[in-house]
Coordinates of N, CA and C in Angstrom, one line a residue:
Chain O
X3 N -101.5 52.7 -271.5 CA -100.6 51.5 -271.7 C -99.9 51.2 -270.4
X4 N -99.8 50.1 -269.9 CA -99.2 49.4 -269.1 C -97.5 49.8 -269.1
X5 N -96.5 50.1 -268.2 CA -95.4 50.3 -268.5 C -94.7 49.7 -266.8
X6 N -93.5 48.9 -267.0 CA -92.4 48.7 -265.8 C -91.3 49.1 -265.8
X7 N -90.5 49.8 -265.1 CA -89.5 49.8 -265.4 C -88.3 49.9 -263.9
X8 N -87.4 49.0 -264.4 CA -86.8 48.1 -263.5 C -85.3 49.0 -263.7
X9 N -85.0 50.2 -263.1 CA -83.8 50.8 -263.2 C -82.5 50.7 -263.1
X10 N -82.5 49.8 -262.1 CA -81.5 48.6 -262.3 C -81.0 48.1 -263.0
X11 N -80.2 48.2 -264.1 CA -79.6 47.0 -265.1 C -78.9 46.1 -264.3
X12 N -77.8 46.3 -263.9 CA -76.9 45.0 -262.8 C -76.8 45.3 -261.7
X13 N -76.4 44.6 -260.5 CA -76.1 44.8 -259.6 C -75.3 43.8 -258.7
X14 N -74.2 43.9 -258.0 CA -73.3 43.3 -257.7 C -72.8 42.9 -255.8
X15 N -73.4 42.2 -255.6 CA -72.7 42.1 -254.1 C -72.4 41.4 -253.5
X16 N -71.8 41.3 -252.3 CA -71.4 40.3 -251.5 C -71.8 39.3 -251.2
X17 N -72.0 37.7 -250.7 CA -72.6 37.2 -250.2 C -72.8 37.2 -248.3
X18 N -74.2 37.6 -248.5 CA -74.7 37.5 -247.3 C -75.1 38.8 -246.8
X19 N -74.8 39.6 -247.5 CA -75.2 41.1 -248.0 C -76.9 41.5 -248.4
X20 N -77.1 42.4 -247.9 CA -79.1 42.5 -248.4 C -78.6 43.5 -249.5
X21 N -80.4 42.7 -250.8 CA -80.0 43.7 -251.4 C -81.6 44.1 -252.0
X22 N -82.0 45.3 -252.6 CA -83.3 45.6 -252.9 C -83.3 46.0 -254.2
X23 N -84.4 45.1 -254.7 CA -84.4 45.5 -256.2 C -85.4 46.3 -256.3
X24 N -85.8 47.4 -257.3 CA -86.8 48.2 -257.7 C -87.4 48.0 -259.0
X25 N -88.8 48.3 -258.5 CA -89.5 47.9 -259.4 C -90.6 49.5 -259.7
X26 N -91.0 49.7 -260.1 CA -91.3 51.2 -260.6 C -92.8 50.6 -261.7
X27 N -94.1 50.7 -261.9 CA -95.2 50.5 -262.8 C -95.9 51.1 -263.1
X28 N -96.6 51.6 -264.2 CA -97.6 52.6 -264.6 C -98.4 51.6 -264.9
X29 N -99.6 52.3 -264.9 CA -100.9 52.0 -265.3 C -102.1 52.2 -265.0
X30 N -103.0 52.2 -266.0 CA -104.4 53.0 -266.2 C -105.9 51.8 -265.0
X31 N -105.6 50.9 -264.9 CA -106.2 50.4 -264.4 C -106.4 50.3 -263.0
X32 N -107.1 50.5 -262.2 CA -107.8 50.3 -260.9 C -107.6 48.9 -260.0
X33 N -107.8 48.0 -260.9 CA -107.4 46.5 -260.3 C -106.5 46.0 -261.7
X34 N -105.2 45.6 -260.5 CA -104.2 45.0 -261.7 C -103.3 44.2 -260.5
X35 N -102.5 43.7 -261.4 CA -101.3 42.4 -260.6 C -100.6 42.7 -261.0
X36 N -99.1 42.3 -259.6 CA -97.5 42.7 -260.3 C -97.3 41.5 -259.6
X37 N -95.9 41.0 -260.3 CA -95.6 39.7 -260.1 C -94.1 39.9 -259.8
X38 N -93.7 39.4 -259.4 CA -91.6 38.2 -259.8 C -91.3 37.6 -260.2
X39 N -90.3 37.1 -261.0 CA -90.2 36.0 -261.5 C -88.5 35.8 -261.9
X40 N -87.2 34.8 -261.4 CA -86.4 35.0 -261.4 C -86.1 34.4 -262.5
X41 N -84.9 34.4 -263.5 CA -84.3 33.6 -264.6 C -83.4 33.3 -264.0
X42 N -82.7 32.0 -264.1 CA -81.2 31.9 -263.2 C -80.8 31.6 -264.5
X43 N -79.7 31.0 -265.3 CA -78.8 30.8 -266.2 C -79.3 30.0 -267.1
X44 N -80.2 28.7 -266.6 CA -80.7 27.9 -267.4 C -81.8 28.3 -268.2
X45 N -82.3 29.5 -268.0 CA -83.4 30.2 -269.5 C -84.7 30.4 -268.6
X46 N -84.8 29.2 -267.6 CA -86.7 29.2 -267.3 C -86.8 29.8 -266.1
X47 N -88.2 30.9 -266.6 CA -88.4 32.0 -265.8 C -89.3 31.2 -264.3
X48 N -89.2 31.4 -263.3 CA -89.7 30.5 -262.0 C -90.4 32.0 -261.6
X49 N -91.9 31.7 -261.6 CA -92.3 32.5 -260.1 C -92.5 32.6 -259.1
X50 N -92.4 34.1 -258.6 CA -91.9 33.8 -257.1 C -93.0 34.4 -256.1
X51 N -93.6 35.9 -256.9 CA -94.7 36.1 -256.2 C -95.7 36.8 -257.2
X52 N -97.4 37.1 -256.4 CA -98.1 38.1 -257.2 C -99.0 38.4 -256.5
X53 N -99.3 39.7 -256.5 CA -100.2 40.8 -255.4 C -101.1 41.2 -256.4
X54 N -102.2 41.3 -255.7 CA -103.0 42.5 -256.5 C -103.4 44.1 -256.1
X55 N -103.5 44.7 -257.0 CA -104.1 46.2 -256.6 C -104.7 46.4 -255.1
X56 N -104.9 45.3 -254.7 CA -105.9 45.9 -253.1 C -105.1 45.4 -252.2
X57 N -104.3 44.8 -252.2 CA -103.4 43.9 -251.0 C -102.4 45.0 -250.8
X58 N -102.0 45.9 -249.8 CA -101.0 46.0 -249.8 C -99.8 45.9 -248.9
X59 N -100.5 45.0 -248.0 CA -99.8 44.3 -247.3 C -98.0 43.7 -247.9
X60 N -97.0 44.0 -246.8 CA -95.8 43.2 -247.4 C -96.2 42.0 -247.1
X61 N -94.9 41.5 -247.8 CA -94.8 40.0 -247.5 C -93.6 39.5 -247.2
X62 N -93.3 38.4 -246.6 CA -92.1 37.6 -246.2 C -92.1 36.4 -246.8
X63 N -91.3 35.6 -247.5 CA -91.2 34.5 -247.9 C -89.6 33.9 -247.6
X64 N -89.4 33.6 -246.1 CA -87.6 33.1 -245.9 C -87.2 34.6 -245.9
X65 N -86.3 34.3 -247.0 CA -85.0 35.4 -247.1 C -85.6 36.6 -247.8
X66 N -86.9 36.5 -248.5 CA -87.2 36.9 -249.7 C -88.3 37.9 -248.8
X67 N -88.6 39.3 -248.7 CA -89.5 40.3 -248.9 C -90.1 41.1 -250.1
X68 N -91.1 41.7 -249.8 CA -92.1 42.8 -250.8 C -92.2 43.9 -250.3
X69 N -91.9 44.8 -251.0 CA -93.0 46.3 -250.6 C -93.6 46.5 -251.5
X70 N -94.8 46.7 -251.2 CA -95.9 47.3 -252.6 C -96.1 49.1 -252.0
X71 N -95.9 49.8 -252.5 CA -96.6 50.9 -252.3 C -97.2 51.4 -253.8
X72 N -98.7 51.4 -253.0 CA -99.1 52.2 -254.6 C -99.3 53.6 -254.9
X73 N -98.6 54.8 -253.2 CA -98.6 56.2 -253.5 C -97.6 56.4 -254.5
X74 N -96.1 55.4 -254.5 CA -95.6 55.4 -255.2 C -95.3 54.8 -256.1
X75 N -96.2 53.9 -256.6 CA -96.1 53.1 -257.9 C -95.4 52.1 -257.8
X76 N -94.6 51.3 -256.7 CA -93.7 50.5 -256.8 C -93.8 49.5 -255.8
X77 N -93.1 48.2 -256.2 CA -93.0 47.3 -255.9 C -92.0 46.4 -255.6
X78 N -90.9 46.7 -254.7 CA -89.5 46.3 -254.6 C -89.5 45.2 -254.1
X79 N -88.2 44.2 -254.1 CA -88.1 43.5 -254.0 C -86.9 43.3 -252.8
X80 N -86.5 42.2 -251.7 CA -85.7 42.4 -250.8 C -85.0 41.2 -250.8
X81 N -83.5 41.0 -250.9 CA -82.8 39.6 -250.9 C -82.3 40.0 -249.0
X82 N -82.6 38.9 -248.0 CA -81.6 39.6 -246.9 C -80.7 38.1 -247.3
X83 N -79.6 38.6 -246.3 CA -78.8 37.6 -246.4 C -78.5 37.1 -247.8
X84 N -77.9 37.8 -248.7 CA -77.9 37.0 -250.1 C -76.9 35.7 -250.1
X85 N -77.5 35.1 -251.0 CA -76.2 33.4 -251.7 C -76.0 33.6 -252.9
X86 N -75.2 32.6 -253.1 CA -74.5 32.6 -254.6 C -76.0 32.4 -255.4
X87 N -76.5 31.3 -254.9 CA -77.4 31.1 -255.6 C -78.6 31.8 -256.0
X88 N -78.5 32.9 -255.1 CA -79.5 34.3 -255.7 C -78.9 35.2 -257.2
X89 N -78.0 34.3 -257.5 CA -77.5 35.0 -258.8 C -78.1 34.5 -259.8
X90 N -79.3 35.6 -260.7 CA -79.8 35.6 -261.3 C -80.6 36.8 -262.3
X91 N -81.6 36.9 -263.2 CA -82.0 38.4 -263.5 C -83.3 38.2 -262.9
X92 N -83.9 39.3 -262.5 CA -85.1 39.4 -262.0 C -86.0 40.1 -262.8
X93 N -87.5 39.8 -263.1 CA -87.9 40.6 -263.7 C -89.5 41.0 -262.4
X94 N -90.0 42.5 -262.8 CA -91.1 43.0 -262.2 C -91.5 42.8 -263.3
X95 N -93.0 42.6 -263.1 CA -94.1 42.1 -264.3 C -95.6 43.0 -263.9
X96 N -96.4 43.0 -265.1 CA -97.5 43.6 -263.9 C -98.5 43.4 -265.5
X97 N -100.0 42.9 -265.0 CA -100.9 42.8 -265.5 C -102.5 43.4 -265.2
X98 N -103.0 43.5 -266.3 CA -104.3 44.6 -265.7 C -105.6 43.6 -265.9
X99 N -106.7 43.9 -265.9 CA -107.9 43.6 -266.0 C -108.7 44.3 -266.7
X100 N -108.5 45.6 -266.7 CA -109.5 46.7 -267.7 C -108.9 46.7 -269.1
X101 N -109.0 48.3 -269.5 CA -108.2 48.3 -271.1 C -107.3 47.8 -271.5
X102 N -106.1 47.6 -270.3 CA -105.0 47.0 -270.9 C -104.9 45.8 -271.4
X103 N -106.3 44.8 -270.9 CA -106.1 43.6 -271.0 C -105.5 42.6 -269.5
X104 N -104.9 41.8 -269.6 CA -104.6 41.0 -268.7 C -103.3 40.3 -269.3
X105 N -102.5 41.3 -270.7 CA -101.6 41.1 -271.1 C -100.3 40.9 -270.0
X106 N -99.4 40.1 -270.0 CA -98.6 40.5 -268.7 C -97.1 41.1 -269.5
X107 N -96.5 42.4 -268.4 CA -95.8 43.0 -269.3 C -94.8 42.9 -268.4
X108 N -93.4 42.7 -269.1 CA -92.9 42.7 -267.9 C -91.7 43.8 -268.2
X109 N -90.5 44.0 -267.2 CA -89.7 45.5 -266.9 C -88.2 44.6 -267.8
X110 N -87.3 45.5 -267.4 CA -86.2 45.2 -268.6 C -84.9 44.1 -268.3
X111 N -85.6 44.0 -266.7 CA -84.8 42.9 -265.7 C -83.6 43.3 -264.7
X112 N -83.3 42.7 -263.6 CA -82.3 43.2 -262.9 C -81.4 42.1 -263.1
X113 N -79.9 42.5 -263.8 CA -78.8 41.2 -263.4 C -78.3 41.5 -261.9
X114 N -78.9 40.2 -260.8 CA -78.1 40.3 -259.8 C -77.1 39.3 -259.3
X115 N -75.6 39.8 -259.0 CA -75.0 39.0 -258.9 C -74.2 38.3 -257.7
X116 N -73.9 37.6 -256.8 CA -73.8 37.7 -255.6 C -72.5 36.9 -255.8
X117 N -71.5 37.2 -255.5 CA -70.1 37.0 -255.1 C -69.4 36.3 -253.6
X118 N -68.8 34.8 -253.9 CA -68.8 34.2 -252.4 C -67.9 35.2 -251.7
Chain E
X4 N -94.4 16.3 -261.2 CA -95.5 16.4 -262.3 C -94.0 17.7 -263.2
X5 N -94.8 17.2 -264.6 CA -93.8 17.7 -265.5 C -94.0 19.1 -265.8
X6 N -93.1 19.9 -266.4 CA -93.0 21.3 -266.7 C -93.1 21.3 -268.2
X7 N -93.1 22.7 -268.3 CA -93.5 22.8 -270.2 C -92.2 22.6 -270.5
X8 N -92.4 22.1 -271.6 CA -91.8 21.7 -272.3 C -91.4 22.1 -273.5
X9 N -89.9 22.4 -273.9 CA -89.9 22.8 -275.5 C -89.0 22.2 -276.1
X10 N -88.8 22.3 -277.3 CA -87.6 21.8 -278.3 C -87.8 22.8 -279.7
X11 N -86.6 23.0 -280.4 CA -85.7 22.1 -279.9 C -84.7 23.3 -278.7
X12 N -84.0 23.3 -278.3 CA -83.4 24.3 -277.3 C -82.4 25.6 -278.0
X13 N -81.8 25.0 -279.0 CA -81.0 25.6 -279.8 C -81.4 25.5 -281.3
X14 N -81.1 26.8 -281.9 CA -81.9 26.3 -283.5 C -80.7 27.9 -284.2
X15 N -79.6 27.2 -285.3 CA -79.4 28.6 -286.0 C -79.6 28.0 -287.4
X16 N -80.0 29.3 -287.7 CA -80.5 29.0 -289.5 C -79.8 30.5 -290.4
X17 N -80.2 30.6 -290.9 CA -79.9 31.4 -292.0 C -81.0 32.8 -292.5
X18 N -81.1 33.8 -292.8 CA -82.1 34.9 -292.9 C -82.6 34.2 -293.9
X19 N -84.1 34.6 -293.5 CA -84.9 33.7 -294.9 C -85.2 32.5 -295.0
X20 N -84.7 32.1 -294.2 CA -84.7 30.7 -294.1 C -86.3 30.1 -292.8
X21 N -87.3 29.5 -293.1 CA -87.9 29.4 -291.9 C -88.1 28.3 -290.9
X22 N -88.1 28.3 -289.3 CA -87.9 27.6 -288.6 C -89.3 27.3 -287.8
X23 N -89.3 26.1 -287.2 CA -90.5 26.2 -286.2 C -89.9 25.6 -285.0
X24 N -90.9 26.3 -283.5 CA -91.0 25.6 -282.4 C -92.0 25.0 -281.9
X25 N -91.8 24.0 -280.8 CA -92.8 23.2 -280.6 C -92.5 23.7 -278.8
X26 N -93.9 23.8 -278.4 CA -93.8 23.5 -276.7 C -95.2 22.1 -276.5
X27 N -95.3 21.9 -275.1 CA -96.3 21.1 -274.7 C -96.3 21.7 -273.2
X28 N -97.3 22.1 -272.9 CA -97.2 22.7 -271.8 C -98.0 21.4 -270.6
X29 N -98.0 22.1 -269.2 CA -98.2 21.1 -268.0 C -99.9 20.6 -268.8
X30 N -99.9 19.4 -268.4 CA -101.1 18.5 -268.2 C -102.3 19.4 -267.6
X31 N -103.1 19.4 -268.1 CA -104.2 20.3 -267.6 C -104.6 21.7 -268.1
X32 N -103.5 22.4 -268.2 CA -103.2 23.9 -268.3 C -103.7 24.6 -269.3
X33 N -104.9 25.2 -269.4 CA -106.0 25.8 -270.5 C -105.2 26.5 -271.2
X34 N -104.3 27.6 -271.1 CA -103.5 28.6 -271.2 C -102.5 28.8 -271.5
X35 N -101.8 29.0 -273.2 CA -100.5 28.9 -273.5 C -100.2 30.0 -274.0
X36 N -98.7 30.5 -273.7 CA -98.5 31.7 -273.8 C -96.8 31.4 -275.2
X37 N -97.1 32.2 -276.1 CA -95.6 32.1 -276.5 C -95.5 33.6 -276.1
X38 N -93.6 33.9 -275.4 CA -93.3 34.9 -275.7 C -91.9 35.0 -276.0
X39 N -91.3 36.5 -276.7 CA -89.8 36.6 -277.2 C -89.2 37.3 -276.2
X40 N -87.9 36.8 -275.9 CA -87.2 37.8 -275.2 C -85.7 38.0 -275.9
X41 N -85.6 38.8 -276.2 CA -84.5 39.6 -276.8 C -83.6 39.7 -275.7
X42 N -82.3 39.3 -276.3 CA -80.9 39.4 -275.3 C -81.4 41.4 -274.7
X43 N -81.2 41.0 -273.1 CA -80.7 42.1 -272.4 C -82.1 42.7 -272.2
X44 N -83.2 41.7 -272.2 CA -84.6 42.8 -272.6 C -85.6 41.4 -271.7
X45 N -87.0 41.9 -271.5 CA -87.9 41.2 -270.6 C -88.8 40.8 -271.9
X46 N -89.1 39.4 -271.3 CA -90.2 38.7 -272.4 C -91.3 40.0 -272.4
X47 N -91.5 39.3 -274.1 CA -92.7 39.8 -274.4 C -93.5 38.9 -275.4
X48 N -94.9 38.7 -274.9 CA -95.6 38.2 -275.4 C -96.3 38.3 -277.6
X49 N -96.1 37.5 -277.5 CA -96.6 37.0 -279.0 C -98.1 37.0 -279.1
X50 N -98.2 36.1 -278.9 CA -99.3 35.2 -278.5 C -100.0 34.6 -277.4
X51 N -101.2 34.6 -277.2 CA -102.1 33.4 -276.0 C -103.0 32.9 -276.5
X52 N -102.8 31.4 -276.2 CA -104.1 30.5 -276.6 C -105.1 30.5 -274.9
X53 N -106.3 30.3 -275.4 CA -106.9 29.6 -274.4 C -107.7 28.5 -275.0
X54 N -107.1 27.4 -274.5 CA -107.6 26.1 -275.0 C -106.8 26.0 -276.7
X55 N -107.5 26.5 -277.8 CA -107.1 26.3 -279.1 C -107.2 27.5 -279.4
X56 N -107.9 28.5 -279.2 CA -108.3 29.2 -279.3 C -107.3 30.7 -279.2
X57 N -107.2 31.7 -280.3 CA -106.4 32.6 -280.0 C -106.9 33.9 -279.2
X58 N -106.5 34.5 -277.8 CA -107.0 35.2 -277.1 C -106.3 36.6 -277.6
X59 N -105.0 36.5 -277.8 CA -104.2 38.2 -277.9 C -103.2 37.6 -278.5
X60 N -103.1 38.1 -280.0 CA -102.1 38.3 -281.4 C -102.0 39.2 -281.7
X61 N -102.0 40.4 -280.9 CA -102.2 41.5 -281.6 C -100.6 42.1 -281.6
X62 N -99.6 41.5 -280.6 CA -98.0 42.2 -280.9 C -97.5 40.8 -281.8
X63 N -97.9 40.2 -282.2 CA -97.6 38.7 -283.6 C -97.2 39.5 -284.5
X64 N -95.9 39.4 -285.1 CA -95.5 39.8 -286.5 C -96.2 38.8 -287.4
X65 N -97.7 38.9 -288.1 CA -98.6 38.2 -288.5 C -97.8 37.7 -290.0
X66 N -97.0 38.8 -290.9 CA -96.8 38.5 -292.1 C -95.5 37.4 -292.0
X67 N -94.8 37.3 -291.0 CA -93.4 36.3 -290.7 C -93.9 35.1 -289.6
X68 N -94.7 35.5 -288.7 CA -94.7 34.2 -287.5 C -96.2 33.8 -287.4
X69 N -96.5 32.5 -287.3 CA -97.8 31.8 -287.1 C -97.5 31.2 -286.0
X70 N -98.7 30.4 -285.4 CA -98.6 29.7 -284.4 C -100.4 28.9 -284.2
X71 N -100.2 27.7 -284.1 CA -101.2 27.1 -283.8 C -101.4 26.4 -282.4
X72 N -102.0 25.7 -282.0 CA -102.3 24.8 -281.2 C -103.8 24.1 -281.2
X73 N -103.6 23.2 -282.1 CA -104.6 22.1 -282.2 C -104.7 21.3 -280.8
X74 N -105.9 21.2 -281.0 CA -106.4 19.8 -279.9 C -106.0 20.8 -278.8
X75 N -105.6 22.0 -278.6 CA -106.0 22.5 -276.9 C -104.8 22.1 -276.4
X76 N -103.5 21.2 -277.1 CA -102.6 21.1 -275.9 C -101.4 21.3 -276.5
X77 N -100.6 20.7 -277.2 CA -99.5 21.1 -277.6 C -99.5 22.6 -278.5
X78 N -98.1 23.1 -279.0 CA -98.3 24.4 -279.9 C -97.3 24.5 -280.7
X79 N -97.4 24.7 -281.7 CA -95.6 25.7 -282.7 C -96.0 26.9 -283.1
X80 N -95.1 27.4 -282.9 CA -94.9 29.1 -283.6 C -94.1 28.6 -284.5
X81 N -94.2 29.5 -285.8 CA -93.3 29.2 -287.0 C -92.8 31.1 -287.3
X82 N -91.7 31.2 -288.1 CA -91.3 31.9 -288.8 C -90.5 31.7 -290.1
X83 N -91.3 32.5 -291.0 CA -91.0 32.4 -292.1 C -91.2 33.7 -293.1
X84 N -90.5 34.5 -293.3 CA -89.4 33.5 -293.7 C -88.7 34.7 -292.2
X85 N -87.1 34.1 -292.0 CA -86.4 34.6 -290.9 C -85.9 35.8 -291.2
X86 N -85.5 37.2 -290.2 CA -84.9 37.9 -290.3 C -83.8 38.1 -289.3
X87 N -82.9 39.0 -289.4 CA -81.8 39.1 -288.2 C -82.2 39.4 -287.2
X88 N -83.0 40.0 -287.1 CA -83.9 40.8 -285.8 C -84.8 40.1 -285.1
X89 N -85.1 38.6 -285.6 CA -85.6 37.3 -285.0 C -84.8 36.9 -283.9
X90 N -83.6 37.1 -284.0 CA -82.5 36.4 -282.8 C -83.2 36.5 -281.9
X91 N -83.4 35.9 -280.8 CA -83.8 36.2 -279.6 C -84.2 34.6 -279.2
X92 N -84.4 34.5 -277.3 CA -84.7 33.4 -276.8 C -86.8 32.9 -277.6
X93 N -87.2 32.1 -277.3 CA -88.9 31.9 -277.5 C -88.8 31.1 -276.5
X94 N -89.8 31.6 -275.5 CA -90.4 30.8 -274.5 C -91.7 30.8 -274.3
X95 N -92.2 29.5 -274.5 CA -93.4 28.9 -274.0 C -94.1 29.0 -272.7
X96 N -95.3 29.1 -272.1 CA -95.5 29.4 -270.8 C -96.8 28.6 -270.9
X97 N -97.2 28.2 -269.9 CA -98.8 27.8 -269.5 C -99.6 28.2 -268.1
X98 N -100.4 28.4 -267.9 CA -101.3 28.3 -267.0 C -102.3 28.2 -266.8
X99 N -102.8 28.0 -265.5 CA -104.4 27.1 -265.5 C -105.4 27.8 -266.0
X100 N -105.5 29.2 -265.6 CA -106.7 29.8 -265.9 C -106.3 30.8 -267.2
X101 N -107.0 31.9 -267.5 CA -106.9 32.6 -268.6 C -106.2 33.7 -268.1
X102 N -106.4 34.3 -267.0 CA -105.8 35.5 -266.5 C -105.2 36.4 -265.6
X103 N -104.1 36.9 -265.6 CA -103.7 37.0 -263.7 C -103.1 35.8 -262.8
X104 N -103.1 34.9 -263.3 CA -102.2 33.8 -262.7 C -101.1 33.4 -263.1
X105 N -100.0 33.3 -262.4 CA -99.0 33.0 -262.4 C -98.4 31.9 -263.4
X106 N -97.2 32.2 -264.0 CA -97.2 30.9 -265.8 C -96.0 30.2 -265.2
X107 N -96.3 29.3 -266.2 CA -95.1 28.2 -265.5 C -94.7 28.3 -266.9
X108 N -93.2 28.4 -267.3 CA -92.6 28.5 -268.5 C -91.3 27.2 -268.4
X109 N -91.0 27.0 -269.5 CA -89.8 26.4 -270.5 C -88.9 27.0 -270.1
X110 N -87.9 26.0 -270.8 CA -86.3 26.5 -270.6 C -86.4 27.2 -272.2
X111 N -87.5 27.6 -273.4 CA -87.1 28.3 -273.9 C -86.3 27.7 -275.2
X112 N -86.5 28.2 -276.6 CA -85.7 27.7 -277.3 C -84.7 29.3 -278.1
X113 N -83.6 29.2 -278.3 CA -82.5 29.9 -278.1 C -82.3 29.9 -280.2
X114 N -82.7 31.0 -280.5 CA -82.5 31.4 -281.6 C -81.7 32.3 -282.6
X115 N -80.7 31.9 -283.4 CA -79.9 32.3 -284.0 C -80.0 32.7 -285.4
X116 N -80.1 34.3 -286.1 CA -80.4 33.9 -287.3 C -79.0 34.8 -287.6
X117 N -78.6 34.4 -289.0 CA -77.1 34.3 -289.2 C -77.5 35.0 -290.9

């Protein structure tokens, strides 16, 4: 069984402050996807990124980084320079190809909240 | 270009009582997803159509919630009859392909059972 888990419940900080979310995933599958995807207040989930099993290259997007490591099962997430408007919950998501399906499962979310 | 779409956004009813939602997802988009998200907790999937077609019902509370999507594009989930343990957001999702790609979701409709 596929499992995420996002240990983070809230998190709170300054603006303009870095901050790193963690992302933690199990699973049986060989080739699979983990994704991002932020909720801001208004309900709809926006995505932001998605890697697969073989890529494990970081990434940069602006303000926004990745670490994928798959010795250790995880997939963090990096706000530099946070804004108000990074206040939002975050979820790690992650989907398989083999037995699990291609169900996408996602973790329990991070409230992050960035303070002017 | 438009985003999925749902209604109605807010819905409270009564236990027992049963309610339906409607999404329409983006123009094109083979792939609809309903899923629940429970205050304080990460969506979870119901249901996926591909096309009309049901791909994975297998976490569907089958004896309370249905869900169709005729003609391949619009959808409702229904429940009936309602329990307290229904509360939760329903969000609609779509995407192009069937799998591993990224969903474009709703603002979700916001459920209250009383």
């Amino acid at each position: 069984a596929q499992k995420v888990t996002q240990a983070q419940t809230e998190i709170s900080v300054v603006e303009k402050e870095d901050v790193t979310l963690d992302c933690v995933y199990e699973t049986r599958d060989t080739t699979y996807y983990l994704f991002w995807y932020k909720q801001p207040p208004s309900g709809e989930l926006v995505f932001l990124i998605r890697r697969n099993s073989f890529d494990e290259q970081n990434e940069i997007s602006g303000r926004y980084s990745w670490n994928f490591q798959k010795s250790t099962s995880s997939f963090n997430f990096t706000i530099t320079a946070s804004q108000v408007v990074d206040s939002a919950v975050y979820f790690c998501a992650l989907s398989g190809v083999g037995t699990s399906g291609s169900r996408l499962t996602f973790g329990e979310g991070t409230q992050l909240t960035v303070n002017p | 270009e438009a985003g999925v779409a749902q209604s109605p956004r807010y819905k409270i009813i009564e236990k027992r009582q049963s309610v339906a939602f409607w999404c329409n997802p983006i123009s094109g988009h083979a792939t609809l997803y309903w899923y629940q998200q429970i205050l304080g907790q990460g969506p979870k999937l119901l249901i996926q159509f591909q096309n009309n077609g049901v791909v994975d019902d297998s976490q569907l509370p089958k004896d309370r919630f249905s869900a169709e999507r005729l003609k391949g594009v619009d959808s409702t989930l229904k429940i009936q009859p309602a329990k307290l343990e229904d509360s939760a957001v329903y969000l609609c999702a779509s995407s192009l392909a069937r799998s591993n790609e990224k969903l474009f979701f709703g603002s979700g409709t916001q459920l209250s059972v009383l």
